Short mmCIF file of C-alpha atoms and ligand atoms in Angstrom, two decimals:
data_model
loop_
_atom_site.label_atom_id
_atom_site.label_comp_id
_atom_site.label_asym_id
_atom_site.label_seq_id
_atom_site.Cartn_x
_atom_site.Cartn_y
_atom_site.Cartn_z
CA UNK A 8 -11.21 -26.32 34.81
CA UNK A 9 -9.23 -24.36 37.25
CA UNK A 10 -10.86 -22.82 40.48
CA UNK A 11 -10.13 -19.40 40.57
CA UNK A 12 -11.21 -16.80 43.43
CA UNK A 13 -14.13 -14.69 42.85
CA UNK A 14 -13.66 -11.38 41.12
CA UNK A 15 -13.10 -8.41 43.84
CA UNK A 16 -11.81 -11.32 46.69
CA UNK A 17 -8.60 -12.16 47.33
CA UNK A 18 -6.08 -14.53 49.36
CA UNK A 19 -3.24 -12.48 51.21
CA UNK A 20 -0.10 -14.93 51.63
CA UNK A 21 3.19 -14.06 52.82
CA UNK A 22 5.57 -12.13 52.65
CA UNK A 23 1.75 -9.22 52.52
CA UNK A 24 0.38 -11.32 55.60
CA UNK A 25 3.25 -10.46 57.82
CA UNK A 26 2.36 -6.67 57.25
CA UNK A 27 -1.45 -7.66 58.04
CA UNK A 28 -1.17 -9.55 61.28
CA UNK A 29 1.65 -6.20 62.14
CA UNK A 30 -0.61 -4.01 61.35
CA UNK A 31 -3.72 -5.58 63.08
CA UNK A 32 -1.62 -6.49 66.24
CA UNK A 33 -0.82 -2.61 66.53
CA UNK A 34 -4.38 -1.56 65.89
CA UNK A 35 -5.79 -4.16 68.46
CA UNK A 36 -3.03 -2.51 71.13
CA UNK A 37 -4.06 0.98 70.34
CA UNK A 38 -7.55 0.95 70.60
CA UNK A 39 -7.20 -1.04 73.79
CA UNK A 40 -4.82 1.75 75.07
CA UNK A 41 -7.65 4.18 74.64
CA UNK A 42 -10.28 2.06 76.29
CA UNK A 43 -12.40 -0.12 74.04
CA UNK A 44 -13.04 -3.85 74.05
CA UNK A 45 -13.37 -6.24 71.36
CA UNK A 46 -16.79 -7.14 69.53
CA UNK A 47 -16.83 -9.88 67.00
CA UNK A 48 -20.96 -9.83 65.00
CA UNK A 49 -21.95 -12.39 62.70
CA UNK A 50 -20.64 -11.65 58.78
CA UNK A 51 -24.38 -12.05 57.58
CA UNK A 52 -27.76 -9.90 58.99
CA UNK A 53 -31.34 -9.60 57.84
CA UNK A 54 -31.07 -7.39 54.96
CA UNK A 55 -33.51 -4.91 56.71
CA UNK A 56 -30.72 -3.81 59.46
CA UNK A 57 -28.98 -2.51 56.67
CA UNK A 58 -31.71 -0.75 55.18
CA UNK A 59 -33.13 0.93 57.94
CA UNK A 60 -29.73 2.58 59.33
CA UNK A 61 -27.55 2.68 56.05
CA UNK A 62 -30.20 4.07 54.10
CA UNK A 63 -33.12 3.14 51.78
CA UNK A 64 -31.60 5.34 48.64
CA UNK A 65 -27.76 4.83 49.23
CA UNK A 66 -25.59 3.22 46.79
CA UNK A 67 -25.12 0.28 49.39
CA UNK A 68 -28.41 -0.60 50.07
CA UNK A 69 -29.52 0.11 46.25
CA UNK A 70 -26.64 -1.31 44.52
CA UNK A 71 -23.47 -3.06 46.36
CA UNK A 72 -25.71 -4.92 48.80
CA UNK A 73 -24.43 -9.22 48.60
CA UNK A 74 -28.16 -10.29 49.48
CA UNK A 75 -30.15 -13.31 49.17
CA UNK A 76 -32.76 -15.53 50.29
CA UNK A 77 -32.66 -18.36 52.94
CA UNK A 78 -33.93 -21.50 53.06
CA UNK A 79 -36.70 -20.20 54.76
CA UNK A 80 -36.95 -17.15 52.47
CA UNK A 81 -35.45 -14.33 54.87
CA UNK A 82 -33.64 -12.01 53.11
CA UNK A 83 -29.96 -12.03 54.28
CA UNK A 84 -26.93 -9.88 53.78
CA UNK A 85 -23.63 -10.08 53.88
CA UNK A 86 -22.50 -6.92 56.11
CA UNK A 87 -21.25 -4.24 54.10
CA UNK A 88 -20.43 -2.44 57.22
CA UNK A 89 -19.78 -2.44 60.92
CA UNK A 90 -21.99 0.23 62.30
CA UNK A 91 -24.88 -1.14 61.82
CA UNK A 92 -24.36 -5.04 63.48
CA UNK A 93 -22.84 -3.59 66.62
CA UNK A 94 -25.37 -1.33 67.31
CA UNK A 95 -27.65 -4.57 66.98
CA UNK A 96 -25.87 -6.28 69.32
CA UNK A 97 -25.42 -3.62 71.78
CA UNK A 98 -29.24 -3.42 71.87
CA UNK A 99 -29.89 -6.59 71.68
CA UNK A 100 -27.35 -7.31 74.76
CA UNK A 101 -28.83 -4.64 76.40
CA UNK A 102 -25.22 -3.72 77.05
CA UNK A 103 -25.66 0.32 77.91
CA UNK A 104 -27.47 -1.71 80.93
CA UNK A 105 -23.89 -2.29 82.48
CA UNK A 106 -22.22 0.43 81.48
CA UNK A 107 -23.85 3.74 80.09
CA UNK A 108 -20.39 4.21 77.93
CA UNK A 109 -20.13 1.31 75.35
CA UNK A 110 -16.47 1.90 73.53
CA UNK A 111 -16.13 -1.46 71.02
CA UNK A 112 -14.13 -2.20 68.23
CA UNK A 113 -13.87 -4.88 65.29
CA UNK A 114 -11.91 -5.79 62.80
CA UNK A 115 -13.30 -8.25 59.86
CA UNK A 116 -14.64 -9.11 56.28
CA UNK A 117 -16.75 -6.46 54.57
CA UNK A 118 -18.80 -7.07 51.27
CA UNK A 119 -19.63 -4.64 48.58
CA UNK A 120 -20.62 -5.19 45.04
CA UNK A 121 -18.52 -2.23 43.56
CA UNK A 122 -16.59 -2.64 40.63
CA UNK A 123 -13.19 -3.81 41.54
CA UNK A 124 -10.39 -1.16 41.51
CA UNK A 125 -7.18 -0.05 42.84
CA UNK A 126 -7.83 0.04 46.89
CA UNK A 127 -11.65 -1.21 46.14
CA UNK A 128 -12.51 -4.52 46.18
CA UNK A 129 -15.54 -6.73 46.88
CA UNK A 130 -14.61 -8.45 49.87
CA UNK A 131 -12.51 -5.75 51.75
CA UNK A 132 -11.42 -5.64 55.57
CA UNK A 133 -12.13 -3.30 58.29
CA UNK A 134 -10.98 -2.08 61.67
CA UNK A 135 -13.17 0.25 63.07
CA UNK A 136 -14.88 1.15 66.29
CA UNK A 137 -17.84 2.76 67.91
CA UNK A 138 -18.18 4.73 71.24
CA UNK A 139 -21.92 4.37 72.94
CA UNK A 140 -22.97 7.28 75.34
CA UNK A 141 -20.74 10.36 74.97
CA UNK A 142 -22.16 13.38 73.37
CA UNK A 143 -19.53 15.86 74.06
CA UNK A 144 -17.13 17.03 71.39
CA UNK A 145 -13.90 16.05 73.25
CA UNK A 146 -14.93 12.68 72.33
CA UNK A 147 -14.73 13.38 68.45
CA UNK A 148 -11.55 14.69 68.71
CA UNK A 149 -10.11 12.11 71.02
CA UNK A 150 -11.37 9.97 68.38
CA UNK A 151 -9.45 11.93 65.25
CA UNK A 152 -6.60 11.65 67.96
CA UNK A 153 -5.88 8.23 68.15
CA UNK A 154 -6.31 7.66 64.32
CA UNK A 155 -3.82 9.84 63.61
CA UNK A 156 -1.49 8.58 66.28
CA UNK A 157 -2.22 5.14 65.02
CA UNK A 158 -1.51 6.06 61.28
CA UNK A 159 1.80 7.51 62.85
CA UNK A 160 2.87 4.82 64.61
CA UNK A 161 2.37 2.54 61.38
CA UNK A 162 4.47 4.55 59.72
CA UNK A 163 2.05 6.39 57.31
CA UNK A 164 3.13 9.78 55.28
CA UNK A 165 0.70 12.58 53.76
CA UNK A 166 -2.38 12.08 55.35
CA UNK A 167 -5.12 14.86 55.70
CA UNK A 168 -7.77 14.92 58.21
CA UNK A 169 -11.15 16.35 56.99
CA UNK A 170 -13.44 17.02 59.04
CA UNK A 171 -17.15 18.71 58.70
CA UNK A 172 -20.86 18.89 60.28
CA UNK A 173 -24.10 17.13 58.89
CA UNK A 174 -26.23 19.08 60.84
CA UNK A 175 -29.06 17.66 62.83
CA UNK A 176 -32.91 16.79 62.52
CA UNK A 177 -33.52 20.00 63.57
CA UNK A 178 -31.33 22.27 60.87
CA UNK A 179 -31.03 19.93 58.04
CA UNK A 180 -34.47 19.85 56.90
CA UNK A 181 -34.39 23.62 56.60
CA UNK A 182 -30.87 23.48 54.63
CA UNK A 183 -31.64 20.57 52.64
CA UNK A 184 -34.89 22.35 51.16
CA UNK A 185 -32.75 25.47 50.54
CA UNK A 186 -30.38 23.30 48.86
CA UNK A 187 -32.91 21.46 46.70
CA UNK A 188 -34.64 24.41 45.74
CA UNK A 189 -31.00 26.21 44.46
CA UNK A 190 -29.83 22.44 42.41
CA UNK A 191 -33.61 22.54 40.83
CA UNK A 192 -33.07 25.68 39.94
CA UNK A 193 -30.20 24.04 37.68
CA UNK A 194 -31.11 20.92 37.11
CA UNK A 195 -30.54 20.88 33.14
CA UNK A 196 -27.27 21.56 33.55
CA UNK A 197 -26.27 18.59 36.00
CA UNK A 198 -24.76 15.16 35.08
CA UNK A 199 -27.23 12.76 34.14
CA UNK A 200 -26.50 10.80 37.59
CA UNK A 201 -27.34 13.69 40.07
CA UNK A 202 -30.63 14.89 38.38
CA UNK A 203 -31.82 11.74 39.65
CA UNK A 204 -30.19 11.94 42.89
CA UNK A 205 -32.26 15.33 43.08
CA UNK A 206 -35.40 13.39 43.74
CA UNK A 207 -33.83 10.75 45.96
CA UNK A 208 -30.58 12.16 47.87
CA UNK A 209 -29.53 15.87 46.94
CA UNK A 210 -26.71 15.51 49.26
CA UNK A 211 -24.95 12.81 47.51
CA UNK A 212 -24.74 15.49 44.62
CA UNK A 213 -22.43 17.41 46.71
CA UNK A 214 -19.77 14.88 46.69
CA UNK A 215 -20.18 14.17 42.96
CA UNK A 216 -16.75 13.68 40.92
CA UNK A 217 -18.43 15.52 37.78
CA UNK A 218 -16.69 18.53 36.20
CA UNK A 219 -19.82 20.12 35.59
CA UNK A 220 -21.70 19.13 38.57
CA UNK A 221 -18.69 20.38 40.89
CA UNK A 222 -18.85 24.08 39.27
CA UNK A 223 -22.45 24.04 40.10
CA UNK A 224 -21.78 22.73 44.10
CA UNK A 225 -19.24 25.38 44.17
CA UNK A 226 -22.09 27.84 44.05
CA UNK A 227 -24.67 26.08 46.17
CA UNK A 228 -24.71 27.00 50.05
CA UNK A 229 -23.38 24.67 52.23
CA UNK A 230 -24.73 22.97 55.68
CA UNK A 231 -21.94 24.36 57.65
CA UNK A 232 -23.45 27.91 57.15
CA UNK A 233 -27.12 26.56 58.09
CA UNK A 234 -25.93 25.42 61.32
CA UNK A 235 -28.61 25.89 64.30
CA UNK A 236 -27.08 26.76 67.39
CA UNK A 237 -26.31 23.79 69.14
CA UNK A 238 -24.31 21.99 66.42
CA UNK A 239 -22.58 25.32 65.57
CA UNK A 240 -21.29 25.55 69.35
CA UNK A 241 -20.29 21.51 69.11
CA UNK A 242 -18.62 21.84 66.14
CA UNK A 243 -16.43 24.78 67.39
CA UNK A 244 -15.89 23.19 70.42
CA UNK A 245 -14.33 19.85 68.42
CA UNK A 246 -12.33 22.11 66.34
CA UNK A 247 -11.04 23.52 69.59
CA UNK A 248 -9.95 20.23 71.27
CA UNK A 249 -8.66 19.14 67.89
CA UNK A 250 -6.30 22.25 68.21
CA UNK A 251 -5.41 21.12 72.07
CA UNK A 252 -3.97 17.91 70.81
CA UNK A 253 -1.91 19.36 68.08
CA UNK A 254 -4.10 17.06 65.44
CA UNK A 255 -3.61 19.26 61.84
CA UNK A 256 -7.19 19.02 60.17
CA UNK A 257 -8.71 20.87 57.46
CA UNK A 258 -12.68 21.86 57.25
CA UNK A 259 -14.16 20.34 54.11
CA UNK A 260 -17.58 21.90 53.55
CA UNK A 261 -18.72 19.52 51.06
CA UNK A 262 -17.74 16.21 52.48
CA UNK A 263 -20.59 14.03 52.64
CA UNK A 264 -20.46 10.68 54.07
CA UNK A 265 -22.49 8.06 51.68
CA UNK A 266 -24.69 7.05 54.92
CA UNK A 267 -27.31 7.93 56.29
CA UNK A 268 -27.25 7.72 59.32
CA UNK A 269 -24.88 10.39 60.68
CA UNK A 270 -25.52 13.56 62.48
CA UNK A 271 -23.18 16.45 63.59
CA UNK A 272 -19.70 15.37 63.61
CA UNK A 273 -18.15 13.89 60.16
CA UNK A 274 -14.79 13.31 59.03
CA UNK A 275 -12.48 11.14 56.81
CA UNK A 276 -8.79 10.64 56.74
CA UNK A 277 -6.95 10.70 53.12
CA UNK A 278 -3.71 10.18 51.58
CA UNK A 279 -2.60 11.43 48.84
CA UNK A 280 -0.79 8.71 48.03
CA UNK A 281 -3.73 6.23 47.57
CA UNK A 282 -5.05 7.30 44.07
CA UNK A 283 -8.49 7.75 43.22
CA UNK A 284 -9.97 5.79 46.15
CA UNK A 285 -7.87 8.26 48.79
CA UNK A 286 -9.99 7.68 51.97
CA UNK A 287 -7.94 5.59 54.17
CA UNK A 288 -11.01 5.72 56.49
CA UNK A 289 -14.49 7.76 57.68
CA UNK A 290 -16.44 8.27 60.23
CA UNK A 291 -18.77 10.13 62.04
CA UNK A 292 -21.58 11.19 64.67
CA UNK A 293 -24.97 9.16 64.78
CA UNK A 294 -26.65 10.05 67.39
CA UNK A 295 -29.91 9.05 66.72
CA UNK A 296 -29.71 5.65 65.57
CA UNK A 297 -29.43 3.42 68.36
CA UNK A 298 -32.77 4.67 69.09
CA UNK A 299 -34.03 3.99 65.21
CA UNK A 300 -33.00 0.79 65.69
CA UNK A 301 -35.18 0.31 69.22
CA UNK A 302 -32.57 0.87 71.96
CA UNK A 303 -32.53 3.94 73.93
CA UNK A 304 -31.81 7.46 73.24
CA UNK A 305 -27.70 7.51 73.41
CA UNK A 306 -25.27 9.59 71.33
CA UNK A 307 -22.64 8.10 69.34
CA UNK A 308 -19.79 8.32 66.99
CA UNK A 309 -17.27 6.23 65.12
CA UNK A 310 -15.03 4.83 62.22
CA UNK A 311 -14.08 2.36 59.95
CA UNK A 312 -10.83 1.93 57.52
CA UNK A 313 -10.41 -0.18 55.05
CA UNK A 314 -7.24 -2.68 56.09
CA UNK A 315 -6.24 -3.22 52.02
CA UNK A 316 -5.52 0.56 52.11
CA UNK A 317 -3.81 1.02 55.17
CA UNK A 318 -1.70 -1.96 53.82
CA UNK A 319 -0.91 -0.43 50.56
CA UNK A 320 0.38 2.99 52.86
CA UNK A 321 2.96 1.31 54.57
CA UNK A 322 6.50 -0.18 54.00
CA UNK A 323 6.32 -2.18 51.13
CA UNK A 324 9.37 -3.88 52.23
CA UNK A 325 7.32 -6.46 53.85
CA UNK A 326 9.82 -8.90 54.94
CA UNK A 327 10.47 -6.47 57.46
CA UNK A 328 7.42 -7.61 59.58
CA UNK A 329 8.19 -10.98 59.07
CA UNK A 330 8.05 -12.36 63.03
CA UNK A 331 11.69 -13.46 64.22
CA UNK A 332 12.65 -16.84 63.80
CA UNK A 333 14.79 -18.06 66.94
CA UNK A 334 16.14 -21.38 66.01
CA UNK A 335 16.43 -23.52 62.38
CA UNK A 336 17.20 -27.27 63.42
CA UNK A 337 19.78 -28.40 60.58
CA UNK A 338 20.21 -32.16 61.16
CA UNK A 339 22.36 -33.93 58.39
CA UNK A 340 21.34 -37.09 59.59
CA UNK A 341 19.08 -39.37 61.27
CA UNK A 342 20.93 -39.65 64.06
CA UNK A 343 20.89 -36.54 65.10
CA UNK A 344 17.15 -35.71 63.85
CA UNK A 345 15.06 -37.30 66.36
CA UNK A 346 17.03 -35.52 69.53
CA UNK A 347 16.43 -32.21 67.29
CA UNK A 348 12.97 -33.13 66.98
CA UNK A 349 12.61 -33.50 70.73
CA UNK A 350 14.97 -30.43 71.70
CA UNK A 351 12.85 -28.20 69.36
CA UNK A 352 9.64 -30.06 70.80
CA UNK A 353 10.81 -28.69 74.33
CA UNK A 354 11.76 -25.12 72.86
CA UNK A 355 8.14 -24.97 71.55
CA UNK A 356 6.80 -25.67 74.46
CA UNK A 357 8.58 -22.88 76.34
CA UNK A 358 7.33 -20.34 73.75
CA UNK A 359 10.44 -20.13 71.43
CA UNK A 360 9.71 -19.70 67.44
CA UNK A 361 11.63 -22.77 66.47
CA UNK A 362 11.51 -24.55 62.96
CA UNK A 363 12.53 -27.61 62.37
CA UNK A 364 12.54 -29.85 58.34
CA UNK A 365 11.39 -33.63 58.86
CA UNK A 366 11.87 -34.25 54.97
CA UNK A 367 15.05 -35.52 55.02
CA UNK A 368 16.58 -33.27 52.23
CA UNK A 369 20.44 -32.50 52.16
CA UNK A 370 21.93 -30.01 54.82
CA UNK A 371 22.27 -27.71 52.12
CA UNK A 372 18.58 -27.68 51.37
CA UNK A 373 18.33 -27.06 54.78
CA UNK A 374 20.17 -24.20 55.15
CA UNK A 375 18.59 -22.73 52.31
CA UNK A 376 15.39 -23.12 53.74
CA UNK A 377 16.80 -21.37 56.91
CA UNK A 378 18.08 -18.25 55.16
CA UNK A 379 14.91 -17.70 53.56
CA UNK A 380 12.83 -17.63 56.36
CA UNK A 381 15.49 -15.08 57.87
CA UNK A 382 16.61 -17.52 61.20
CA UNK A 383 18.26 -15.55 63.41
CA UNK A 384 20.63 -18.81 64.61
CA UNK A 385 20.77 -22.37 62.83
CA UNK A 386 21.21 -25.28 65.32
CA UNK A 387 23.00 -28.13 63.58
CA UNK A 388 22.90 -31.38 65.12
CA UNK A 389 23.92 -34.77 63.31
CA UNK A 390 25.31 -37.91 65.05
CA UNK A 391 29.07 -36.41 65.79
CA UNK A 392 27.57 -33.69 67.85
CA UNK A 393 25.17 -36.07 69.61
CA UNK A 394 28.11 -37.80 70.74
CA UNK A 395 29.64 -34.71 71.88
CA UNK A 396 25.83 -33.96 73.68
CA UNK A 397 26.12 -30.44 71.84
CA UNK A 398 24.28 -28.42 69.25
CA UNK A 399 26.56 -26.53 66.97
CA UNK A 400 24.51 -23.00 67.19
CA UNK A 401 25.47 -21.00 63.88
CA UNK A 402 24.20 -16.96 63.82
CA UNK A 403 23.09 -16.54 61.30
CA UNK A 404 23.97 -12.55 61.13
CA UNK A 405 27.71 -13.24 62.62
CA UNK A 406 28.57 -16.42 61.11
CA UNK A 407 29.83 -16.61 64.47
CA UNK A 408 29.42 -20.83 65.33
CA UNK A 409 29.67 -22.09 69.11
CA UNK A 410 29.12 -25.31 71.01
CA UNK A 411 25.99 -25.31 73.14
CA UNK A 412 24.84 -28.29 75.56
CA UNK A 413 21.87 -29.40 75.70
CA UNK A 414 20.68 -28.66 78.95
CA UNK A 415 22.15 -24.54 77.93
CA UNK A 416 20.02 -24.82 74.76
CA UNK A 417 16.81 -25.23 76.82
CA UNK A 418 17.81 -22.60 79.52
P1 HAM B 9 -17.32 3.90 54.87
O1 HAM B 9 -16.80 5.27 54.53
O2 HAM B 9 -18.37 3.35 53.99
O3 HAM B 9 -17.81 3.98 56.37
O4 HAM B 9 -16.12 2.88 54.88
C1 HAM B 9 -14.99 3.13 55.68
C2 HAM B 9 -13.72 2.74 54.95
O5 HAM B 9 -13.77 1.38 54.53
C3 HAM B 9 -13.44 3.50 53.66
O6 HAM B 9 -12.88 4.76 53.92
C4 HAM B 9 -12.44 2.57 53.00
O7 HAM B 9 -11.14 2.73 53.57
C5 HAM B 9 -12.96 1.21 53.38
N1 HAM B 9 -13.78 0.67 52.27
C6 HAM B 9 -15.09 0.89 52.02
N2 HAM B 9 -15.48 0.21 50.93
C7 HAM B 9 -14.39 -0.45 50.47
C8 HAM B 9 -14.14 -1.34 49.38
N3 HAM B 9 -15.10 -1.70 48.53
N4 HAM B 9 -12.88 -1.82 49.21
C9 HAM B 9 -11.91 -1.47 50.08
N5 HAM B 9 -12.08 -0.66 51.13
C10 HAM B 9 -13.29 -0.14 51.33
C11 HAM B 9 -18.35 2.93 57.07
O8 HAM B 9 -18.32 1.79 56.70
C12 HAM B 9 -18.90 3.34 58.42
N6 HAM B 9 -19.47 2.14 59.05
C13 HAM B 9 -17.82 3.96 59.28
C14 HAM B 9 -18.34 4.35 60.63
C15 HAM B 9 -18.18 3.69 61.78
N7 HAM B 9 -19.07 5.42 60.88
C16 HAM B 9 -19.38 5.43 62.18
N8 HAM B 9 -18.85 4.38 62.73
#
């Protein structure tokens, strides 16, 4: 029987892994270029990381959660998100020790049991990062900023920026009982689905994709009208520096984050084009869970996108990120094949993308092979050329052909 991958997984080969690694390599440069450092965490936690900052009653911890017992009966996880393991590591490196502003970022394997879709699978990747330490709004939008810069630079069309506010301990409790009390009030005429999440988490409700739940939310009131004072003035202020950098951003008064953990600040980037999973990424304030967790009291804020949508946004020409290919050794025969083999050797060495076939085929093989992996020159070296001490050097784009020596090759 035939091993296939499992459902919701997948292998990315060429020509789609040249627009990975382009993608990933610009990422990398732009979040350096804004100040963070790299942080790689394990792939698997103790389940209960996930529990306690995720959230007991959220669809990852109740249903998408890869868990499972070890040999010594811990209960393990996969990660289903970032957030979580580098806050862990942050406290347990006692990193705010060396610098009271933490700004990381990662890129890796996710794992949710959702059913597979268009843009959703089971293993998915993401690039996201976290800044430790800054409470002030400017930070937010500084964050928004260099998403959308990012997402520009990659070349991506019709995005929206959403942004909202969560509230914090100290006006949510208020709201959310206001809330509840308004959805019980019409709780026979919700889906099936959010009666129950009237018990366990009224706010998912909000978000629901249910014709007749969505005319009820239409009517309820909303957490950016319960605001207390403080998370009123910061989410003004973000709006304000969001305006300063030109970033175009719409408020969304119902979006609602399926964490738990945030606090103030929340806001997703969409694209129109992606279909019905349409968040390209999400993020958010949570400045209260590094101390949950057992570090210190520090603000912070964040986000994570999902790499198989960002992927699916840009060029889908994707030879076009193909890396260049300098040389193609062609050597008709064996006399010439073992100087190619040392020339390219030597080309290697000094850093030049050189490819060379030991298989013996025919030339024309060869230069078949060439051509498809888009050479940018063809170096052609048999025995009459050998005597010569020259490499027939063939552009590819030109056809232009001219005698190079050997010593000129490796300059
Ligand atoms: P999230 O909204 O759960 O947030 O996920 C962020 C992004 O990951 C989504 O917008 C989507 O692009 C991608 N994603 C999520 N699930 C899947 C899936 N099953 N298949 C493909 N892509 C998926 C978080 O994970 C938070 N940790 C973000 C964050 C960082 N908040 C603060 N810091």
């Amino acid at each position: 029987m035939k091993i296939t991958s499992i459902k919701g997984m997948h292998d990315i080969t060429e020509p789609e892994s040249f627009a990975w690694r382009y993608a990933e390599n610009l990422i990398k440069k732009q979040f350096e270029d804004f100040g963070f450092t790299e942080v790689r965490t394990p792939i698997v936690e103790y389940t209960q990381l996930f529990t306690r900052s995720v959230g007991e009653v959220t669809d990852i911890v109740q249903k998408e959660m890869y868990s499972f017992l070890d040999k010594n009966e811990e209960s393990l996880s996969l990660r289903p998100e970032g957030t979580a393991p580098v806050v862990r590591a942050l406290i347990e490196k006692n990193l705010l020790s060396h610098d009271p502003i933490q700004k990381l970022f990662y890129l890796g394997p996710m794992f949710r049991y959702e059913r597979p879709q268009k843009g959703r699978q089971r293993q998915f990747y993401q690039y996201g990062f976290e800044v430790f330490g800054v409470a002030q709004p400017r930070q937010d939008a500084e964050c928004v900023f260099m998403l959308v810069d990012l997402y520009e630079k990659l070349g991506l069309k019709n995005l929206s920026v959403s942004i909202s506010s969560v509230g914090c301990p100290k006006c949510r409790p208020q709201y959310l009982e206001k809330l509840v009390k308004a959805l019980s009030a019409q709780k026979s005429k919700l889906s099936e689905d959010s009666q129950k999440r009237l018990e366990k988490n009224p706010l998912r409700i909000l978000d629901s994709k249910s014709p007749q739940d969505k005319e009820i939310v239409s009517k309820m009131p909303v957490m950016l009208e319960h605001l207390c004072s403080e998370c009123e003035i910061h989410f003004e202020a973000f709006k304000n520096d969001l305006k300063t950098l030109n970033v175009n951003f719409n408020v969304n008064k119902n979006l609602v984050r399926g964490i738990d953990y945030y606090k103030r600040t929340v806001f997703e980037i969409t694209s129109s084009s992606l279909g019905a999973q349409d968040a390209i990424g999400g993020g958010g304030r949570y400045d209260s869970l590094v101390e949950e967790l057992g570090g210190p009291s520090t603000p912070a804020i964040g986000y994570a996108g999902g790499m198989e949508r960002l992927i699916m946004l840009m060029d889908q020409d994707f030879e076009k990120y193909r890396p260049n290919l300098k040389y193609f050794f062609v050597t008709p025969d064996e006399k010439g094949a073992e100087k190619a083999f040392l020339l390219a050797s030597k080309l290697r060495q000094k850093g030049v993308k050189v490819e060379i076939d030991h298989s013996g085929r025919s030339m024309k093989s060869q230069m078949k092979r060439a051509d498809r992996l888009k050479a940018e020159k063809v170096a052609i070296l048999g025995g009459s050329e050998l005597e010569k001490g020259i490499v027939l050097v063939r552009d590819m784009a030109t056809k232009q052909q001219t005698e190079v020596s050997f010593e000129d090759l490796l300059k």
